[in-house]
JSON list of N, CA and C in Angstrom, two decimals:
[
{"chain": "N", "resi": 1337, "resn": "UNK", "atom": "N", "xyz": [0.64, -0.94, 0.08]},
{"chain": "N", "resi": 1337, "resn": "UNK", "atom": "CA", "xyz": [-0.12, -0.14, -0.05]},
{"chain": "N", "resi": 1337, "resn": "UNK", "atom": "C", "xyz": [0.97, 1.31, 0.00]},
{"chain": "N", "resi": 1338, "resn": "UNK", "atom": "N", "xyz": [2.00, 1.11, 0.47]},
{"chain": "N", "resi": 1338, "resn": "UNK", "atom": "CA", "xyz": [2.76, 2.36, 0.50]},
{"chain": "N", "resi": 1338, "resn": "UNK", "atom": "C", "xyz": [3.31, 2.97, -0.86]},
{"chain": "N", "resi": 1339, "resn": "UNK", "atom": "N", "xyz": [3.71, 1.64, -1.90]},
{"chain": "N", "resi": 1339, "resn": "UNK", "atom": "CA", "xyz": [3.89, 2.41, -3.38]},
{"chain": "N", "resi": 1339, "resn": "UNK", "atom": "C", "xyz": [2.77, 2.97, -3.93]},
{"chain": "N", "resi": 1340, "resn": "UNK", "atom": "N", "xyz": [1.82, 2.27, -3.78]},
{"chain": "N", "resi": 1340, "resn": "UNK", "atom": "CA", "xyz": [0.16, 3.07, -4.03]},
{"chain": "N", "resi": 1340, "resn": "UNK", "atom": "C", "xyz": [-0.03, 4.73, -3.82]},
{"chain": "N", "resi": 1341, "resn": "UNK", "atom": "N", "xyz": [0.14, 4.41, -2.32]},
{"chain": "N", "resi": 1341, "resn": "UNK", "atom": "CA", "xyz": [-0.02, 5.97, -1.69]},
{"chain": "N", "resi": 1341, "resn": "UNK", "atom": "C", "xyz": [1.09, 6.92, -2.60]},
{"chain": "N", "resi": 1342, "resn": "UNK", "atom": "N", "xyz": [2.37, 6.43, -3.02]},
{"chain": "N", "resi": 1342, "resn": "UNK", "atom": "CA", "xyz": [3.29, 7.24, -3.22]},
{"chain": "N", "resi": 1342, "resn": "UNK", "atom": "C", "xyz": [2.94, 7.60, -4.81]},
{"chain": "N", "resi": 1343, "resn": "UNK", "atom": "N", "xyz": [2.48, 6.77, -5.49]},
{"chain": "N", "resi": 1343, "resn": "UNK", "atom": "CA", "xyz": [2.30, 6.69, -6.70]},
{"chain": "N", "resi": 1343, "resn": "UNK", "atom": "C", "xyz": [1.03, 8.10, -7.20]},
{"chain": "N", "resi": 1344, "resn": "UNK", "atom": "N", "xyz": [-0.20, 7.96, -5.96]},
{"chain": "N", "resi": 1344, "resn": "UNK", "atom": "CA", "xyz": [-1.13, 8.67, -6.06]},
{"chain": "N", "resi": 1344, "resn": "UNK", "atom": "C", "xyz": [-0.79, 9.86, -5.78]},
{"chain": "N", "resi": 1345, "resn": "UNK", "atom": "N", "xyz": [0.02, 10.28, -4.72]},
{"chain": "N", "resi": 1345, "resn": "UNK", "atom": "CA", "xyz": [0.82, 11.50, -4.07]},
{"chain": "N", "resi": 1345, "resn": "UNK", "atom": "C", "xyz": [1.52, 12.18, -5.27]},
{"chain": "N", "resi": 1346, "resn": "UNK", "atom": "N", "xyz": [2.06, 11.47, -6.06]},
{"chain": "N", "resi": 1346, "resn": "UNK", "atom": "CA", "xyz": [2.90, 12.13, -7.22]},
{"chain": "N", "resi": 1346, "resn": "UNK", "atom": "C", "xyz": [1.84, 12.43, -8.13]},
{"chain": "N", "resi": 1347, "resn": "UNK", "atom": "N", "xyz": [0.70, 11.89, -8.55]},
{"chain": "N", "resi": 1347, "resn": "UNK", "atom": "CA", "xyz": [-0.44, 12.26, -9.46]},
{"chain": "N", "resi": 1347, "resn": "UNK", "atom": "C", "xyz": [-1.14, 13.36, -8.78]},
{"chain": "N", "resi": 1348, "resn": "UNK", "atom": "N", "xyz": [-1.17, 13.12, -7.56]},
{"chain": "N", "resi": 1348, "resn": "UNK", "atom": "CA", "xyz": [-1.98, 14.63, -6.96]},
{"chain": "N", "resi": 1348, "resn": "UNK", "atom": "C", "xyz": [-1.12, 15.76, -7.39]},
{"chain": "N", "resi": 1349, "resn": "UNK", "atom": "N", "xyz": [0.04, 15.85, -6.75]},
{"chain": "N", "resi": 1349, "resn": "UNK", "atom": "CA", "xyz": [0.88, 17.06, -7.40]},
{"chain": "N", "resi": 1349, "resn": "UNK", "atom": "C", "xyz": [0.85, 17.46, -8.63]},
{"chain": "N", "resi": 1350, "resn": "UNK", "atom": "N", "xyz": [0.92, 16.56, -9.63]},
{"chain": "N", "resi": 1350, "resn": "UNK", "atom": "CA", "xyz": [1.20, 16.95, -10.60]},
{"chain": "N", "resi": 1350, "resn": "UNK", "atom": "C", "xyz": [-0.04, 17.51, -11.19]},
{"chain": "N", "resi": 1351, "resn": "UNK", "atom": "N", "xyz": [-1.09, 17.13, -10.71]},
{"chain": "N", "resi": 1351, "resn": "UNK", "atom": "CA", "xyz": [-2.66, 17.62, -11.12]},
{"chain": "N", "resi": 1351, "resn": "UNK", "atom": "C", "xyz": [-2.75, 19.11, -10.21]},
{"chain": "N", "resi": 1352, "resn": "UNK", "atom": "N", "xyz": [-2.17, 19.13, -9.50]},
{"chain": "N", "resi": 1352, "resn": "UNK", "atom": "CA", "xyz": [-2.44, 20.42, -8.64]},
{"chain": "N", "resi": 1352, "resn": "UNK", "atom": "C", "xyz": [-1.74, 21.50, -9.69]},
{"chain": "N", "resi": 1353, "resn": "UNK", "atom": "N", "xyz": [-0.21, 21.00, -10.00]},
{"chain": "N", "resi": 1353, "resn": "UNK", "atom": "CA", "xyz": [0.29, 21.89, -10.75]},
{"chain": "N", "resi": 1353, "resn": "UNK", "atom": "C", "xyz": [0.03, 22.34, -12.35]},
{"chain": "N", "resi": 1354, "resn": "UNK", "atom": "N", "xyz": [-0.78, 21.30, -12.77]},
{"chain": "N", "resi": 1354, "resn": "UNK", "atom": "CA", "xyz": [-1.37, 21.55, -13.82]},
{"chain": "N", "resi": 1354, "resn": "UNK", "atom": "C", "xyz": [-2.46, 22.31, -13.81]},
{"chain": "N", "resi": 1355, "resn": "UNK", "atom": "N", "xyz": [-3.19, 22.55, -12.95]},
{"chain": "N", "resi": 1355, "resn": "UNK", "atom": "CA", "xyz": [-4.41, 22.95, -12.82]},
{"chain": "N", "resi": 1355, "resn": "UNK", "atom": "C", "xyz": [-3.90, 24.53, -12.26]},
{"chain": "N", "resi": 1356, "resn": "UNK", "atom": "N", "xyz": [-3.18, 24.80, -11.68]},
{"chain": "N", "resi": 1356, "resn": "UNK", "atom": "CA", "xyz": [-2.50, 26.21, -11.43]},
{"chain": "N", "resi": 1356, "resn": "UNK", "atom": "C", "xyz": [-2.37, 26.75, -12.88]},
{"chain": "N", "resi": 1357, "resn": "UNK", "atom": "N", "xyz": [-1.67, 25.95, -13.62]},
{"chain": "N", "resi": 1357, "resn": "UNK", "atom": "CA", "xyz": [-0.75, 26.85, -14.93]},
{"chain": "N", "resi": 1357, "resn": "UNK", "atom": "C", "xyz": [-2.31, 26.63, -15.88]},
{"chain": "N", "resi": 1358, "resn": "UNK", "atom": "N", "xyz": [-3.15, 25.91, -15.91]},
{"chain": "N", "resi": 1358, "resn": "UNK", "atom": "CA", "xyz": [-4.40, 26.17, -16.99]},
{"chain": "N", "resi": 1358, "resn": "UNK", "atom": "C", "xyz": [-5.32, 27.23, -16.14]},
{"chain": "N", "resi": 1359, "resn": "UNK", "atom": "N", "xyz": [-5.31, 27.69, -14.94]},
{"chain": "N", "resi": 1359, "resn": "UNK", "atom": "CA", "xyz": [-6.04, 28.80, -14.53]},
{"chain": "N", "resi": 1359, "resn": "UNK", "atom": "C", "xyz": [-5.48, 29.93, -14.57]},
{"chain": "N", "resi": 1360, "resn": "UNK", "atom": "N", "xyz": [-3.98, 29.99, -14.76]},
{"chain": "N", "resi": 1360, "resn": "UNK", "atom": "CA", "xyz": [-3.46, 31.34, -15.13]},
{"chain": "N", "resi": 1360, "resn": "UNK", "atom": "C", "xyz": [-3.35, 31.48, -16.55]},
{"chain": "N", "resi": 1361, "resn": "UNK", "atom": "N", "xyz": [-3.45, 30.42, -17.16]},
{"chain": "N", "resi": 1361, "resn": "UNK", "atom": "CA", "xyz": [-3.43, 30.85, -18.62]},
{"chain": "N", "resi": 1361, "resn": "UNK", "atom": "C", "xyz": [-4.97, 31.27, -19.48]},
{"chain": "N", "resi": 1362, "resn": "UNK", "atom": "N", "xyz": [-5.75, 31.17, -18.42]},
{"chain": "N", "resi": 1362, "resn": "UNK", "atom": "CA", "xyz": [-7.15, 31.55, -18.78]},
{"chain": "N", "resi": 1362, "resn": "UNK", "atom": "C", "xyz": [-7.32, 32.98, -18.78]},
{"chain": "N", "resi": 1363, "resn": "UNK", "atom": "N", "xyz": [-8.22, 33.69, -19.72]},
{"chain": "N", "resi": 1363, "resn": "UNK", "atom": "CA", "xyz": [-8.44, 35.19, -19.69]},
{"chain": "N", "resi": 1363, "resn": "UNK", "atom": "C", "xyz": [-9.75, 35.37, -18.63]},
{"chain": "N", "resi": 1364, "resn": "UNK", "atom": "N", "xyz": [-9.74, 36.66, -18.07]},
{"chain": "N", "resi": 1364, "resn": "UNK", "atom": "CA", "xyz": [-10.44, 37.02, -16.99]},
{"chain": "N", "resi": 1364, "resn": "UNK", "atom": "C", "xyz": [-11.90, 37.06, -17.64]},
{"chain": "N", "resi": 1365, "resn": "UNK", "atom": "N", "xyz": [-13.10, 37.01, -16.86]},
{"chain": "N", "resi": 1365, "resn": "UNK", "atom": "CA", "xyz": [-14.67, 36.69, -17.38]},
{"chain": "N", "resi": 1365, "resn": "UNK", "atom": "C", "xyz": [-15.00, 38.04, -17.35]},
{"chain": "N", "resi": 1366, "resn": "UNK", "atom": "N", "xyz": [-14.53, 39.06, -16.80]},
{"chain": "N", "resi": 1366, "resn": "UNK", "atom": "CA", "xyz": [-15.20, 40.34, -17.02]},
{"chain": "N", "resi": 1366, "resn": "UNK", "atom": "C", "xyz": [-15.03, 40.79, -18.14]},
{"chain": "N", "resi": 1367, "resn": "UNK", "atom": "N", "xyz": [-16.26, 41.38, -19.25]},
{"chain": "N", "resi": 1367, "resn": "UNK", "atom": "CA", "xyz": [-16.10, 41.70, -20.35]},
{"chain": "N", "resi": 1367, "resn": "UNK", "atom": "C", "xyz": [-15.51, 43.05, -20.54]},
{"chain": "N", "resi": 1368, "resn": "UNK", "atom": "N", "xyz": [-15.58, 43.97, -19.67]},
{"chain": "N", "resi": 1368, "resn": "UNK", "atom": "CA", "xyz": [-15.21, 45.28, -19.55]},
{"chain": "N", "resi": 1368, "resn": "UNK", "atom": "C", "xyz": [-15.91, 46.24, -20.24]},
{"chain": "N", "resi": 1369, "resn": "UNK", "atom": "N", "xyz": [-15.36, 47.08, -21.07]},
{"chain": "N", "resi": 1369, "resn": "UNK", "atom": "CA", "xyz": [-16.18, 47.77, -22.01]},
{"chain": "N", "resi": 1369, "resn": "UNK", "atom": "C", "xyz": [-16.51, 47.15, -23.55]},
{"chain": "N", "resi": 1370, "resn": "UNK", "atom": "N", "xyz": [-15.99, 46.35, -23.61]},
{"chain": "N", "resi": 1370, "resn": "UNK", "atom": "CA", "xyz": [-16.42, 45.40, -24.85]},
{"chain": "N", "resi": 1370, "resn": "UNK", "atom": "C", "xyz": [-17.90, 45.14, -24.68]},
{"chain": "N", "resi": 1371, "resn": "UNK", "atom": "N", "xyz": [-18.69, 44.72, -23.88]},
{"chain": "N", "resi": 1371, "resn": "UNK", "atom": "CA", "xyz": [-19.54, 44.33, -23.78]},
{"chain": "N", "resi": 1371, "resn": "UNK", "atom": "C", "xyz": [-20.55, 45.52, -23.93]},
{"chain": "N", "resi": 1372, "resn": "UNK", "atom": "N", "xyz": [-20.60, 46.88, -23.66]},
{"chain": "N", "resi": 1372, "resn": "UNK", "atom": "CA", "xyz": [-21.04, 47.97, -23.89]},
{"chain": "N", "resi": 1372, "resn": "UNK", "atom": "C", "xyz": [-21.14, 48.13, -25.65]},
{"chain": "N", "resi": 1373, "resn": "UNK", "atom": "N", "xyz": [-20.16, 47.80, -26.06]},
{"chain": "N", "resi": 1373, "resn": "UNK", "atom": "CA", "xyz": [-20.14, 47.82, -27.72]},
{"chain": "N", "resi": 1373, "resn": "UNK", "atom": "C", "xyz": [-20.75, 47.18, -28.20]},
{"chain": "N", "resi": 1374, "resn": "UNK", "atom": "N", "xyz": [-20.69, 45.86, -27.70]},
{"chain": "N", "resi": 1374, "resn": "UNK", "atom": "CA", "xyz": [-21.32, 44.68, -28.34]},
{"chain": "N", "resi": 1374, "resn": "UNK", "atom": "C", "xyz": [-20.19, 43.35, -28.60]},
{"chain": "N", "resi": 1375, "resn": "UNK", "atom": "N", "xyz": [-19.18, 43.94, -28.38]},
{"chain": "N", "resi": 1375, "resn": "UNK", "atom": "CA", "xyz": [-18.24, 43.05, -28.77]},
{"chain": "N", "resi": 1375, "resn": "UNK", "atom": "C", "xyz": [-18.53, 41.25, -28.24]},
{"chain": "N", "resi": 1376, "resn": "UNK", "atom": "N", "xyz": [-19.05, 41.19, -27.43]},
{"chain": "N", "resi": 1376, "resn": "UNK", "atom": "CA", "xyz": [-19.20, 39.78, -26.81]},
{"chain": "N", "resi": 1376, "resn": "UNK", "atom": "C", "xyz": [-20.23, 38.95, -27.78]},
{"chain": "N", "resi": 1377, "resn": "UNK", "atom": "N", "xyz": [-20.77, 39.62, -28.87]},
{"chain": "N", "resi": 1377, "resn": "UNK", "atom": "CA", "xyz": [-21.54, 38.96, -29.37]},
{"chain": "N", "resi": 1377, "resn": "UNK", "atom": "C", "xyz": [-21.27, 38.73, -31.03]},
{"chain": "N", "resi": 1378, "resn": "UNK", "atom": "N", "xyz": [-19.70, 38.60, -30.73]},
{"chain": "N", "resi": 1378, "resn": "UNK", "atom": "CA", "xyz": [-19.30, 38.21, -32.19]},
{"chain": "N", "resi": 1378, "resn": "UNK", "atom": "C", "xyz": [-19.24, 36.91, -32.31]},
{"chain": "N", "resi": 1379, "resn": "UNK", "atom": "N", "xyz": [-18.41, 36.48, -33.22]},
{"chain": "N", "resi": 1379, "resn": "UNK", "atom": "CA", "xyz": [-18.14, 34.94, -33.51]},
{"chain": "N", "resi": 1379, "resn": "UNK", "atom": "C", "xyz": [-17.70, 34.18, -32.77]},
{"chain": "N", "resi": 1380, "resn": "UNK", "atom": "N", "xyz": [-16.71, 35.10, -32.18]},
{"chain": "N", "resi": 1380, "resn": "UNK", "atom": "CA", "xyz": [-15.78, 34.47, -30.95]},
{"chain": "N", "resi": 1380, "resn": "UNK", "atom": "C", "xyz": [-16.62, 34.26, -29.57]},
{"chain": "N", "resi": 1381, "resn": "UNK", "atom": "N", "xyz": [-17.55, 35.12, -29.33]},
{"chain": "N", "resi": 1381, "resn": "UNK", "atom": "CA", "xyz": [-18.25, 35.30, -28.12]},
{"chain": "N", "resi": 1381, "resn": "UNK", "atom": "C", "xyz": [-19.26, 33.94, -28.16]},
{"chain": "N", "resi": 1382, "resn": "UNK", "atom": "N", "xyz": [-19.77, 33.76, -29.38]},
{"chain": "N", "resi": 1382, "resn": "UNK", "atom": "CA", "xyz": [-20.72, 32.74, -29.25]},
{"chain": "N", "resi": 1382, "resn": "UNK", "atom": "C", "xyz": [-20.17, 31.32, -29.47]},
{"chain": "N", "resi": 1383, "resn": "UNK", "atom": "N", "xyz": [-19.18, 31.32, -29.88]},
{"chain": "N", "resi": 1383, "resn": "UNK", "atom": "CA", "xyz": [-18.57, 29.65, -30.08]},
{"chain": "N", "resi": 1383, "resn": "UNK", "atom": "C", "xyz": [-17.21, 29.77, -29.00]},
{"chain": "N", "resi": 1384, "resn": "UNK", "atom": "N", "xyz": [-17.45, 29.98, -27.83]},
{"chain": "N", "resi": 1384, "resn": "UNK", "atom": "CA", "xyz": [-16.32, 30.16, -27.00]},
{"chain": "N", "resi": 1384, "resn": "UNK", "atom": "C", "xyz": [-15.90, 28.59, -26.35]},
{"chain": "N", "resi": 1385, "resn": "UNK", "atom": "N", "xyz": [-17.06, 27.24, -26.61]},
{"chain": "N", "resi": 1385, "resn": "UNK", "atom": "CA", "xyz": [-16.74, 25.96, -26.29]},
{"chain": "N", "resi": 1385, "resn": "UNK", "atom": "C", "xyz": [-15.80, 25.66, -27.27]},
{"chain": "N", "resi": 1386, "resn": "UNK", "atom": "N", "xyz": [-15.59, 25.70, -28.70]},
{"chain": "N", "resi": 1386, "resn": "UNK", "atom": "CA", "xyz": [-14.87, 25.48, -29.60]},
{"chain": "N", "resi": 1386, "resn": "UNK", "atom": "C", "xyz": [-13.69, 26.19, -29.72]},
{"chain": "N", "resi": 1387, "resn": "UNK", "atom": "N", "xyz": [-13.37, 26.91, -29.05]},
{"chain": "N", "resi": 1387, "resn": "UNK", "atom": "CA", "xyz": [-12.20, 27.74, -29.11]},
{"chain": "N", "resi": 1387, "resn": "UNK", "atom": "C", "xyz": [-10.81, 27.19, -28.20]},
{"chain": "N", "resi": 1388, "resn": "UNK", "atom": "N", "xyz": [-9.63, 27.81, -28.04]},
{"chain": "N", "resi": 1388, "resn": "UNK", "atom": "CA", "xyz": [-8.85, 27.31, -27.19]},
{"chain": "N", "resi": 1388, "resn": "UNK", "atom": "C", "xyz": [-9.22, 28.10, -25.70]},
{"chain": "N", "resi": 1389, "resn": "UNK", "atom": "N", "xyz": [-9.88, 28.94, -25.45]},
{"chain": "N", "resi": 1389, "resn": "UNK", "atom": "CA", "xyz": [-10.47, 29.53, -24.32]},
{"chain": "N", "resi": 1389, "resn": "UNK", "atom": "C", "xyz": [-11.34, 28.00, -23.87]},
{"chain": "N", "resi": 1390, "resn": "UNK", "atom": "N", "xyz": [-12.29, 27.68, -24.48]},
{"chain": "N", "resi": 1390, "resn": "UNK", "atom": "CA", "xyz": [-13.11, 26.72, -24.13]},
{"chain": "N", "resi": 1390, "resn": "UNK", "atom": "C", "xyz": [-12.61, 25.35, -23.87]},
{"chain": "N", "resi": 1391, "resn": "UNK", "atom": "N", "xyz": [-11.31, 25.25, -24.68]},
{"chain": "N", "resi": 1391, "resn": "UNK", "atom": "CA", "xyz": [-10.76, 23.63, -24.04]},
{"chain": "N", "resi": 1391, "resn": "UNK", "atom": "C", "xyz": [-9.66, 24.20, -22.61]},
{"chain": "N", "resi": 1392, "resn": "UNK", "atom": "N", "xyz": [-9.70, 25.44, -22.56]},
{"chain": "N", "resi": 1392, "resn": "UNK", "atom": "CA", "xyz": [-8.88, 25.42, -21.40]},
{"chain": "N", "resi": 1392, "resn": "UNK", "atom": "C", "xyz": [-9.64, 25.42, -19.97]},
{"chain": "N", "resi": 1393, "resn": "UNK", "atom": "N", "xyz": [-11.03, 26.00, -20.06]},
{"chain": "N", "resi": 1393, "resn": "UNK", "atom": "CA", "xyz": [-12.05, 25.74, -19.19]},
{"chain": "N", "resi": 1393, "resn": "UNK", "atom": "C", "xyz": [-12.48, 24.30, -18.90]},
{"chain": "N", "resi": 1394, "resn": "UNK", "atom": "N", "xyz": [-12.59, 23.42, -20.14]},
{"chain": "N", "resi": 1394, "resn": "UNK", "atom": "CA", "xyz": [-12.83, 22.15, -20.00]},
{"chain": "N", "resi": 1394, "resn": "UNK", "atom": "C", "xyz": [-11.90, 21.28, -19.49]},
{"chain": "N", "resi": 1395, "resn": "UNK", "atom": "N", "xyz": [-10.39, 21.57, -19.77]},
{"chain": "N", "resi": 1395, "resn": "UNK", "atom": "CA", "xyz": [-9.43, 20.89, -19.09]},
{"chain": "N", "resi": 1395, "resn": "UNK", "atom": "C", "xyz": [-9.27, 21.37, -17.30]},
{"chain": "N", "resi": 1396, "resn": "UNK", "atom": "N", "xyz": [-9.58, 22.79, -17.24]},
{"chain": "N", "resi": 1396, "resn": "UNK", "atom": "CA", "xyz": [-9.66, 23.04, -15.89]},
{"chain": "N", "resi": 1396, "resn": "UNK", "atom": "C", "xyz": [-10.73, 22.12, -14.89]},
{"chain": "N", "resi": 1397, "resn": "UNK", "atom": "N", "xyz": [-11.74, 21.95, -15.71]},
{"chain": "N", "resi": 1397, "resn": "UNK", "atom": "CA", "xyz": [-12.98, 21.48, -14.80]},
{"chain": "N", "resi": 1397, "resn": "UNK", "atom": "C", "xyz": [-12.63, 19.66, -14.65]},
{"chain": "N", "resi": 1398, "resn": "UNK", "atom": "N", "xyz": [-11.78, 19.22, -16.02]},
{"chain": "N", "resi": 1398, "resn": "UNK", "atom": "CA", "xyz": [-11.70, 18.05, -15.63]},
{"chain": "N", "resi": 1398, "resn": "UNK", "atom": "C", "xyz": [-10.40, 17.95, -14.45]},
{"chain": "N", "resi": 1399, "resn": "UNK", "atom": "N", "xyz": [-9.53, 18.65, -14.50]},
{"chain": "N", "resi": 1399, "resn": "UNK", "atom": "CA", "xyz": [-8.36, 18.55, -13.35]},
{"chain": "N", "resi": 1399, "resn": "UNK", "atom": "C", "xyz": [-9.03, 18.76, -12.06]},
{"chain": "N", "resi": 1400, "resn": "UNK", "atom": "N", "xyz": [-10.12, 19.87, -11.60]},
{"chain": "N", "resi": 1400, "resn": "UNK", "atom": "CA", "xyz": [-10.50, 19.94, -10.70]},
{"chain": "N", "resi": 1400, "resn": "UNK", "atom": "C", "xyz": [-11.24, 18.75, -10.23]},
{"chain": "N", "resi": 1401, "resn": "UNK", "atom": "N", "xyz": [-12.04, 17.77, -10.82]},
{"chain": "N", "resi": 1401, "resn": "UNK", "atom": "CA", "xyz": [-12.70, 16.70, -10.79]},
{"chain": "N", "resi": 1401, "resn": "UNK", "atom": "C", "xyz": [-11.60, 15.84, -10.41]},
{"chain": "N", "resi": 1402, "resn": "UNK", "atom": "N", "xyz": [-10.53, 15.67, -11.04]},
{"chain": "N", "resi": 1402, "resn": "UNK", "atom": "CA", "xyz": [-9.35, 14.94, -10.59]},
{"chain": "N", "resi": 1402, "resn": "UNK", "atom": "C", "xyz": [-8.89, 15.21, -9.43]},
{"chain": "N", "resi": 1403, "resn": "UNK", "atom": "N", "xyz": [-8.75, 16.38, -9.07]},
{"chain": "N", "resi": 1403, "resn": "UNK", "atom": "CA", "xyz": [-8.12, 16.76, -7.81]},
{"chain": "N", "resi": 1403, "resn": "UNK", "atom": "C", "xyz": [-8.93, 16.36, -6.60]},
{"chain": "N", "resi": 1404, "resn": "UNK", "atom": "N", "xyz": [-10.38, 16.43, -6.63]},
{"chain": "N", "resi": 1404, "resn": "UNK", "atom": "CA", "xyz": [-11.28, 15.92, -5.43]},
{"chain": "N", "resi": 1404, "resn": "UNK", "atom": "C", "xyz": [-11.42, 14.44, -5.46]},
{"chain": "N", "resi": 1405, "resn": "UNK", "atom": "N", "xyz": [-11.16, 13.74, -6.43]},
{"chain": "N", "resi": 1405, "resn": "UNK", "atom": "CA", "xyz": [-11.11, 12.34, -6.30]},
{"chain": "N", "resi": 1405, "resn": "UNK", "atom": "C", "xyz": [-9.87, 12.02, -5.71]},
{"chain": "N", "resi": 1406, "resn": "UNK", "atom": "N", "xyz": [-9.01, 12.31, -6.33]},
{"chain": "N", "resi": 1406, "resn": "UNK", "atom": "CA", "xyz": [-7.50, 11.92, -5.45]},
{"chain": "N", "resi": 1406, "resn": "UNK", "atom": "C", "xyz": [-7.52, 12.57, -4.25]},
{"chain": "N", "resi": 1407, "resn": "UNK", "atom": "N", "xyz": [-8.03, 13.65, -3.81]},
{"chain": "N", "resi": 1407, "resn": "UNK", "atom": "CA", "xyz": [-7.93, 14.01, -2.51]},
{"chain": "N", "resi": 1407, "resn": "UNK", "atom": "C", "xyz": [-8.64, 13.08, -1.42]},
{"chain": "N", "resi": 1408, "resn": "UNK", "atom": "N", "xyz": [-9.80, 12.74, -1.99]},
{"chain": "N", "resi": 1408, "resn": "UNK", "atom": "CA", "xyz": [-10.71, 12.02, -1.14]},
{"chain": "N", "resi": 1408, "resn": "UNK", "atom": "C", "xyz": [-10.13, 10.56, -0.97]},
{"chain": "N", "resi": 1409, "resn": "UNK", "atom": "N", "xyz": [-9.73, 10.08, -1.81]},
{"chain": "N", "resi": 1409, "resn": "UNK", "atom": "CA", "xyz": [-8.80, 8.84, -1.90]},
{"chain": "N", "resi": 1409, "resn": "UNK", "atom": "C", "xyz": [-7.99, 8.91, -0.96]},
{"chain": "N", "resi": 1410, "resn": "UNK", "atom": "N", "xyz": [-7.00, 9.57, -1.03]},
{"chain": "N", "resi": 1410, "resn": "UNK", "atom": "CA", "xyz": [-5.65, 9.74, -0.23]},
{"chain": "N", "resi": 1410, "resn": "UNK", "atom": "C", "xyz": [-6.09, 10.18, 0.99]},
{"chain": "N", "resi": 1411, "resn": "UNK", "atom": "N", "xyz": [-7.29, 10.80, 1.52]},
{"chain": "N", "resi": 1411, "resn": "UNK", "atom": "CA", "xyz": [-7.55, 10.97, 2.63]},
{"chain": "N", "resi": 1411, "resn": "UNK", "atom": "C", "xyz": [-8.34, 9.94, 3.35]},
{"chain": "N", "resi": 1412, "resn": "UNK", "atom": "N", "xyz": [-8.65, 8.84, 2.42]},
{"chain": "N", "resi": 1412, "resn": "UNK", "atom": "CA", "xyz": [-9.28, 7.53, 3.16]},
{"chain": "N", "resi": 1412, "resn": "UNK", "atom": "C", "xyz": [-8.28, 6.59, 3.70]},
{"chain": "N", "resi": 1413, "resn": "UNK", "atom": "N", "xyz": [-7.07, 6.64, 3.33]},
{"chain": "N", "resi": 1413, "resn": "UNK", "atom": "CA", "xyz": [-6.01, 6.36, 4.35]},
{"chain": "N", "resi": 1413, "resn": "UNK", "atom": "C", "xyz": [-5.15, 5.14, 3.43]},
{"chain": "N", "resi": 1414, "resn": "UNK", "atom": "N", "xyz": [-5.19, 5.12, 2.05]},
{"chain": "N", "resi": 1414, "resn": "UNK", "atom": "CA", "xyz": [-4.51, 4.44, 1.29]},
{"chain": "N", "resi": 1414, "resn": "UNK", "atom": "C", "xyz": [-2.92, 4.60, 1.57]}
]
């Protein structure tokens, strides 16, 4: 069980570092003055799920789920 805990701890640290990097790569959610001029209703504003920003959000959500699952598993005493 010691080897399994060590492997899970290493994976947990890697997930933590990757999630920090993905959060720092994302842009802010505040539209600023662009929302007044209608810039949010452009092609890129409507199709954010297919863009790089959408992929960063999906990756962050996946890493957050992995973070919580690994934290619970490591806390159970493996």
